[in-house]
Amino acid sequence: MLVELSTPCLSASEEGVLKLWQGVTPALLRHCVYASRLPFYEGIRERITSPDPNQITPIWRCAVAGMAAGCLAQFLASPNDLVKVRMQMEGRRLLEGKEPRVRGVWHAYSGIVRQDGFRGLWKGWVPNVQRAALVNMGDLTTYDSVKHRLLANTSLQDNAITHAISSFCSGFVAACVSTPADVVKTRIMNQPVVDGRGTLYKSSTDCLLQTVRQEGFFALYKGFLPIWYRMAPWSLTFWLTFEQVRKVSGVSSF
């Protein structure tokens, strides 16, 4: 725990506090595209569930909708994710005395296209999509299921308290199920590439197996606390804001 807590402090002391926001521009661009997961989820959920509004959607159907929505949204957002990871690695490369690979967001995009072609923007999309499927299975499914079961089985109303409890649960579950995929995704994206192929891992499955074999199962949960610290406030802020926007806009609750 102390090691994980020291990581951002060490980064700030070595590279400066502002480096903690390295890659914020592609991260914002990613979220603009990734927000499509919500209409995807609701559209899929409505197609595979009962039209009766009083019937609670089975968890497994919510999970199917969440995974499908996450896959579609993340595939569209993968180029932004790749650029974000590369920009976040620049500080470490400079400390090691290496030449910087990118000088800005658009330079990063153009450099990838120039070096690997347009398809290079989707490098690492498979582990990206796999991770998004798990994150949204945890996030959307948990929030939707917890919220509607609280409303059906307790005296809680459809208000900020219910939304906060549901968002806390969704953030925790999302962090638990997505951290292994996050570890695999980051390792694949940052491995050396020769002739368009990674030199360390053949696939996300190969990366997963190598990590467990060489470092043990809990190596898949390296960085869990930073991921949880990021997901918890994000989940709370997002769901409370999202529900209020829907209410003000005259749209039914999620």
Short mmCIF file of C-alpha atoms in Angstrom, two decimals:
data_model
loop_
_atom_site.label_atom_id
_atom_site.label_comp_id
_atom_site.label_asym_id
_atom_site.label_seq_id
_atom_site.Cartn_x
_atom_site.Cartn_y
_atom_site.Cartn_z
CA MET A 1 0.00 0.00 0.00
CA LEU A 2 2.80 2.42 0.92
CA VAL A 3 4.56 1.68 -2.36
CA GLU A 4 1.42 2.45 -4.35
CA LEU A 5 0.79 5.64 -2.40
CA SER A 6 4.39 6.75 -2.93
CA THR A 7 4.21 6.43 -6.72
CA PRO A 8 2.41 9.74 -7.45
CA CYS A 9 4.54 11.51 -4.83
CA LEU A 10 7.72 10.18 -6.43
CA SER A 11 6.53 11.21 -9.89
CA ALA A 12 5.76 14.71 -8.66
CA SER A 13 9.14 15.08 -6.91
CA GLU A 14 11.13 13.82 -9.91
CA GLU A 15 9.16 15.34 -12.79
CA GLY A 16 7.14 18.17 -11.22
CA VAL A 17 3.56 18.35 -9.98
CA LEU A 18 2.19 19.27 -13.41
CA LYS A 19 3.48 15.98 -14.80
CA LEU A 20 0.70 14.27 -12.84
CA TRP A 21 -1.59 15.76 -15.51
CA GLN A 22 0.57 14.59 -18.40
CA GLY A 23 -1.75 13.28 -21.10
CA VAL A 24 -4.84 15.12 -19.85
CA THR A 25 -5.79 16.37 -23.36
CA PRO A 26 -6.08 12.92 -24.99
CA ALA A 27 -7.75 11.72 -21.80
CA LEU A 28 -10.46 14.37 -22.23
CA LEU A 29 -10.82 13.53 -25.92
CA ARG A 30 -11.13 9.87 -24.99
CA HIS A 31 -13.93 10.56 -22.52
CA CYS A 32 -15.85 12.60 -25.11
CA VAL A 33 -15.88 9.56 -27.39
CA TYR A 34 -16.17 7.00 -24.59
CA ALA A 35 -19.37 8.65 -23.33
CA SER A 36 -21.14 6.82 -26.16
CA ARG A 37 -21.16 3.80 -23.83
CA LEU A 38 -24.26 5.20 -22.09
CA PRO A 39 -26.61 5.39 -25.10
CA PHE A 40 -25.14 2.08 -26.30
CA TYR A 41 -25.96 0.51 -22.92
CA GLU A 42 -29.49 1.84 -22.71
CA GLY A 43 -30.22 0.88 -26.31
CA ILE A 44 -28.96 -2.67 -25.84
CA ARG A 45 -30.68 -3.02 -22.46
CA GLU A 46 -34.03 -1.99 -23.93
CA ARG A 47 -33.71 -4.53 -26.73
CA ILE A 48 -32.92 -7.53 -24.51
CA THR A 49 -35.15 -6.83 -21.51
CA SER A 50 -38.84 -6.82 -20.74
CA PRO A 51 -40.79 -3.70 -21.76
CA ASP A 52 -42.50 -3.76 -18.34
CA PRO A 53 -41.00 -0.77 -16.41
CA ASN A 54 -41.88 -2.38 -13.08
CA GLN A 55 -39.82 -5.49 -13.75
CA ILE A 56 -36.21 -5.39 -12.56
CA THR A 57 -33.72 -6.33 -15.28
CA PRO A 58 -31.82 -9.54 -14.45
CA ILE A 59 -28.17 -8.92 -13.58
CA TRP A 60 -26.87 -11.16 -16.35
CA ARG A 61 -28.73 -9.12 -18.98
CA CYS A 62 -27.33 -5.90 -17.54
CA ALA A 63 -23.89 -7.51 -17.69
CA VAL A 64 -24.33 -8.40 -21.36
CA ALA A 65 -25.46 -4.86 -22.16
CA GLY A 66 -22.61 -3.35 -20.14
CA MET A 67 -19.92 -5.47 -21.78
CA ALA A 68 -21.25 -4.83 -25.29
CA ALA A 69 -21.54 -1.07 -24.70
CA GLY A 70 -18.04 -0.94 -23.27
CA CYS A 71 -16.58 -2.83 -26.24
CA LEU A 72 -18.19 -0.54 -28.81
CA ALA A 73 -17.32 2.71 -27.05
CA GLN A 74 -13.74 1.72 -26.28
CA PHE A 75 -13.01 0.58 -29.82
CA LEU A 76 -13.95 4.07 -31.01
CA ALA A 77 -11.86 5.71 -28.26
CA SER A 78 -8.74 3.49 -28.52
CA PRO A 79 -6.57 5.97 -30.49
CA ASN A 80 -6.97 8.55 -27.72
CA ASP A 81 -6.05 5.97 -25.10
CA LEU A 82 -2.88 5.04 -26.97
CA VAL A 83 -1.75 8.66 -27.22
CA LYS A 84 -2.53 9.24 -23.53
CA VAL A 85 -0.35 6.32 -22.44
CA ARG A 86 2.54 7.43 -24.67
CA MET A 87 2.40 10.99 -23.38
CA GLN A 88 2.35 9.79 -19.78
CA MET A 89 5.54 7.78 -20.42
CA GLU A 90 7.48 10.80 -21.71
CA GLY A 91 8.52 12.06 -18.29
CA ARG A 92 10.17 8.77 -17.41
CA ARG A 93 11.94 8.62 -20.79
CA LEU A 94 13.37 12.10 -20.26
CA LEU A 95 14.67 11.16 -16.81
CA GLU A 96 16.38 8.14 -18.36
CA GLY A 97 18.10 10.40 -20.88
CA LYS A 98 16.13 9.11 -23.86
CA GLU A 99 14.88 11.22 -26.74
CA PRO A 100 11.22 12.26 -26.42
CA ARG A 101 8.88 10.45 -28.76
CA VAL A 102 6.17 13.11 -28.78
CA ARG A 103 6.03 16.91 -28.43
CA GLY A 104 2.28 17.25 -28.09
CA VAL A 105 -1.07 15.62 -28.73
CA TRP A 106 -1.30 16.15 -32.48
CA HIS A 107 2.37 15.33 -32.94
CA ALA A 108 1.68 12.03 -31.18
CA TYR A 109 -1.23 11.20 -33.48
CA SER A 110 0.64 12.13 -36.65
CA GLY A 111 3.76 10.28 -35.49
CA ILE A 112 1.83 7.06 -34.96
CA VAL A 113 0.18 7.32 -38.39
CA ARG A 114 3.52 8.13 -40.03
CA GLN A 115 5.32 5.22 -38.36
CA ASP A 116 2.66 2.51 -38.24
CA GLY A 117 -0.03 3.69 -40.64
CA PHE A 118 -3.62 4.63 -39.82
CA ARG A 119 -4.25 1.20 -38.33
CA GLY A 120 -1.43 1.90 -35.87
CA LEU A 121 -3.81 4.18 -33.97
CA TRP A 122 -5.59 1.01 -32.87
CA LYS A 123 -2.45 -0.66 -31.52
CA GLY A 124 -3.42 -2.48 -28.34
CA TRP A 125 -7.16 -2.18 -29.08
CA VAL A 126 -7.85 -5.79 -28.08
CA PRO A 127 -6.73 -5.44 -24.43
CA ASN A 128 -8.32 -1.97 -24.45
CA VAL A 129 -11.67 -3.40 -25.46
CA GLN A 130 -11.32 -6.35 -23.08
CA ARG A 131 -10.65 -3.95 -20.22
CA ALA A 132 -13.59 -1.73 -21.21
CA ALA A 133 -15.89 -4.74 -21.27
CA LEU A 134 -14.89 -5.56 -17.69
CA VAL A 135 -15.03 -1.94 -16.50
CA ASN A 136 -18.52 -1.42 -17.88
CA MET A 137 -19.72 -4.79 -16.67
CA GLY A 138 -18.61 -3.60 -13.24
CA ASP A 139 -19.67 0.04 -13.55
CA LEU A 140 -22.89 0.13 -15.57
CA THR A 141 -24.17 -3.25 -14.45
CA THR A 142 -23.49 -2.62 -10.76
CA TYR A 143 -24.90 0.90 -10.73
CA ASP A 144 -28.03 -0.12 -12.62
CA SER A 145 -28.61 -3.28 -10.57
CA VAL A 146 -27.84 -1.82 -7.13
CA LYS A 147 -29.92 1.30 -7.73
CA HIS A 148 -33.06 -0.48 -8.90
CA ARG A 149 -32.83 -3.11 -6.18
CA LEU A 150 -32.44 -0.44 -3.53
CA LEU A 151 -35.53 1.31 -4.88
CA ALA A 152 -37.50 -1.95 -5.04
CA ASN A 153 -36.47 -3.46 -1.69
CA THR A 154 -35.83 -0.51 0.64
CA SER A 155 -37.51 2.75 1.58
CA LEU A 156 -34.86 4.78 -0.26
CA GLN A 157 -36.10 7.16 -2.94
CA ASP A 158 -34.63 7.91 -6.36
CA ASN A 159 -32.41 10.70 -5.05
CA ALA A 160 -28.77 11.64 -4.44
CA ILE A 161 -28.39 9.23 -1.51
CA THR A 162 -29.41 6.23 -3.61
CA HIS A 163 -27.25 7.44 -6.49
CA ALA A 164 -24.24 7.87 -4.17
CA ILE A 165 -24.56 4.36 -2.68
CA SER A 166 -24.95 2.85 -6.13
CA SER A 167 -22.00 4.79 -7.53
CA PHE A 168 -19.76 3.72 -4.62
CA CYS A 169 -20.58 0.08 -5.33
CA SER A 170 -20.09 0.49 -9.07
CA GLY A 171 -16.69 2.16 -8.70
CA PHE A 172 -15.38 -0.53 -6.36
CA VAL A 173 -16.57 -3.44 -8.49
CA ALA A 174 -15.24 -1.79 -11.66
CA ALA A 175 -11.81 -1.37 -10.08
CA CYS A 176 -11.76 -4.99 -8.90
CA VAL A 177 -12.63 -6.53 -12.25
CA SER A 178 -10.64 -4.14 -14.45
CA THR A 179 -7.25 -3.90 -12.73
CA PRO A 180 -5.86 -7.13 -14.26
CA ALA A 181 -6.92 -5.98 -17.72
CA ASP A 182 -5.39 -2.56 -17.03
CA VAL A 183 -2.05 -4.17 -16.17
CA VAL A 184 -2.11 -6.27 -19.35
CA LYS A 185 -3.17 -3.32 -21.51
CA THR A 186 -0.40 -1.06 -20.23
CA ARG A 187 2.29 -3.70 -20.66
CA ILE A 188 1.25 -4.48 -24.22
CA MET A 189 1.05 -0.81 -25.19
CA ASN A 190 4.53 -0.08 -23.82
CA GLN A 191 6.40 -3.12 -25.11
CA PRO A 192 9.02 -2.56 -27.82
CA VAL A 193 7.74 -3.04 -31.38
CA VAL A 194 9.68 -4.41 -34.35
CA ASP A 195 8.06 -4.55 -37.79
CA GLY A 196 4.70 -3.77 -36.23
CA ARG A 197 4.85 -6.69 -33.77
CA GLY A 198 5.44 -6.62 -30.04
CA THR A 199 8.68 -8.24 -28.91
CA LEU A 200 7.60 -9.32 -25.42
CA TYR A 201 4.04 -10.60 -25.74
CA LYS A 202 2.20 -12.36 -28.56
CA SER A 203 -1.24 -11.42 -27.29
CA SER A 204 -3.12 -10.18 -24.24
CA THR A 205 -3.57 -13.81 -23.13
CA ASP A 206 0.17 -14.41 -23.47
CA CYS A 207 0.86 -11.28 -21.42
CA LEU A 208 -1.59 -12.42 -18.74
CA LEU A 209 -0.04 -15.88 -18.49
CA GLN A 210 3.54 -14.58 -18.48
CA THR A 211 2.73 -12.08 -15.73
CA VAL A 212 1.14 -14.72 -13.48
CA ARG A 213 3.86 -17.27 -14.19
CA GLN A 214 6.76 -14.89 -13.57
CA GLU A 215 5.39 -12.59 -10.87
CA GLY A 216 2.44 -14.41 -9.29
CA PHE A 217 -1.32 -13.88 -9.43
CA PHE A 218 -1.34 -10.68 -7.38
CA ALA A 219 0.95 -9.00 -9.90
CA LEU A 220 -2.29 -8.54 -11.86
CA TYR A 221 -3.41 -6.18 -9.08
CA LYS A 222 -0.36 -3.95 -9.13
CA GLY A 223 -1.66 -0.40 -9.00
CA PHE A 224 -5.08 -1.35 -7.61
CA LEU A 225 -5.14 1.50 -5.09
CA PRO A 226 -4.37 4.26 -7.61
CA ILE A 227 -7.01 2.80 -9.91
CA TRP A 228 -9.52 2.70 -7.05
CA TYR A 229 -8.60 6.24 -5.97
CA ARG A 230 -9.28 7.39 -9.53
CA MET A 231 -12.47 5.40 -10.06
CA ALA A 232 -14.13 6.16 -6.72
CA PRO A 233 -14.39 9.98 -7.04
CA TRP A 234 -14.95 9.69 -10.80
CA SER A 235 -17.85 7.27 -10.31
CA LEU A 236 -19.44 9.36 -7.56
CA THR A 237 -19.10 12.63 -9.48
CA PHE A 238 -20.20 11.18 -12.79
CA TRP A 239 -23.33 9.36 -11.63
CA LEU A 240 -24.58 12.15 -9.37
CA THR A 241 -24.07 14.70 -12.14
CA PHE A 242 -25.48 12.44 -14.84
CA GLU A 243 -28.67 11.73 -12.90
CA GLN A 244 -29.19 15.42 -12.15
CA VAL A 245 -28.66 16.40 -15.79
CA ARG A 246 -31.22 13.80 -16.85
CA LYS A 247 -33.67 15.12 -14.25
CA VAL A 248 -33.24 18.76 -15.30
CA SER A 249 -33.53 17.75 -18.96
CA GLY A 250 -36.80 15.96 -18.31
CA VAL A 251 -35.34 12.54 -19.15
CA SER A 252 -36.27 9.54 -17.01
CA SER A 253 -33.80 8.28 -14.40
CA PHE A 254 -31.08 5.89 -15.63
#
